[in-house]
Amino acid sequence: ITLSVGGMTCSSCVATITEMLSQLPGVFEVVVNLLSNSATLVVEKKSLISSVTETIDDCGFEAEVI
């Protein structure tokens, strides 16, 4: 999954999102990029997309599948 992530301003934002997404069951790999305001994940099932976007939203950022 590749997501656009809005609202990130620093490496702490990247670390927070990476940590929270890594804790989700079925998420195997998380790469969050501050410069491109994106996150790329390897997930077990497409049905996890809503959990991923909700988690990013709960962290205070905006997520959208691209």
C-alpha positions as a Python dict, from the first residue, in 0.01 Angstrom:
ca = {
    (1, 'I'): (0, 0, 0),
    (2, 'T'): (124, 351, -73),
    (3, 'L'): (-35, 638, 116),
    (4, 'S'): (-9, 1013, 104),
    (5, 'V'): (46, 1139, 459),
    (6, 'G'): (-29, 1501, 538),
    (7, 'G'): (83, 1699, 840),
    (8, 'M'): (430, 1552, 895),
    (9, 'T'): (691, 1815, 979),
    (10, 'C'): (988, 1631, 1132),
    (11, 'S'): (1159, 1299, 1196),
    (12, 'S'): (960, 1259, 1517),
    (13, 'C'): (641, 1246, 1308),
    (14, 'V'): (797, 975, 1093),
    (15, 'A'): (902, 776, 1400),
    (16, 'T'): (555, 800, 1557),
    (17, 'I'): (376, 682, 1244),
    (18, 'T'): (628, 404, 1183),
    (19, 'E'): (599, 278, 1539),
    (20, 'M'): (219, 281, 1546),
    (21, 'L'): (181, 111, 1208),
    (22, 'S'): (442, -152, 1293),
    (23, 'Q'): (229, -260, 1588),
    (24, 'L'): (-73, -343, 1371),
    (25, 'P'): (-129, -716, 1314),
    (26, 'G'): (-75, -811, 950),
    (27, 'V'): (163, -523, 875),
    (28, 'F'): (504, -661, 776),
    (29, 'E'): (700, -360, 656),
    (30, 'V'): (662, 17, 703),
    (31, 'V'): (860, 290, 527),
    (32, 'V'): (756, 648, 601),
    (33, 'N'): (916, 924, 393),
    (34, 'L'): (907, 1282, 523),
    (35, 'L'): (1031, 1441, 199),
    (36, 'S'): (760, 1283, -17),
    (37, 'N'): (496, 1291, 260),
    (38, 'S'): (422, 926, 200),
    (39, 'A'): (414, 586, 364),
    (40, 'T'): (465, 252, 192),
    (41, 'L'): (356, -66, 367),
    (42, 'V'): (356, -438, 304),
    (43, 'V'): (38, -583, 451),
    (44, 'E'): (-114, -929, 474),
    (45, 'K'): (-454, -830, 328),
    (46, 'K'): (-606, -531, 152),
    (47, 'S'): (-876, -525, 419),
    (48, 'L'): (-614, -373, 653),
    (49, 'I'): (-613, -46, 457),
    (50, 'S'): (-887, 107, 672),
    (51, 'S'): (-701, 13, 993),
    (52, 'V'): (-383, 169, 856),
    (53, 'T'): (-550, 497, 758),
    (54, 'E'): (-740, 514, 1089),
    (55, 'T'): (-416, 463, 1282),
    (56, 'I'): (-245, 746, 1094),
    (57, 'D'): (-550, 970, 1150),
    (58, 'D'): (-546, 881, 1522),
    (59, 'C'): (-183, 996, 1537),
    (60, 'G'): (-297, 1340, 1418),
    (61, 'F'): (-205, 1313, 1051),
    (62, 'E'): (-408, 1278, 732),
    (63, 'A'): (-379, 962, 523),
    (64, 'E'): (-507, 884, 176),
    (65, 'V'): (-438, 585, -47),
    (66, 'I'): (-257, 685, -367),
}
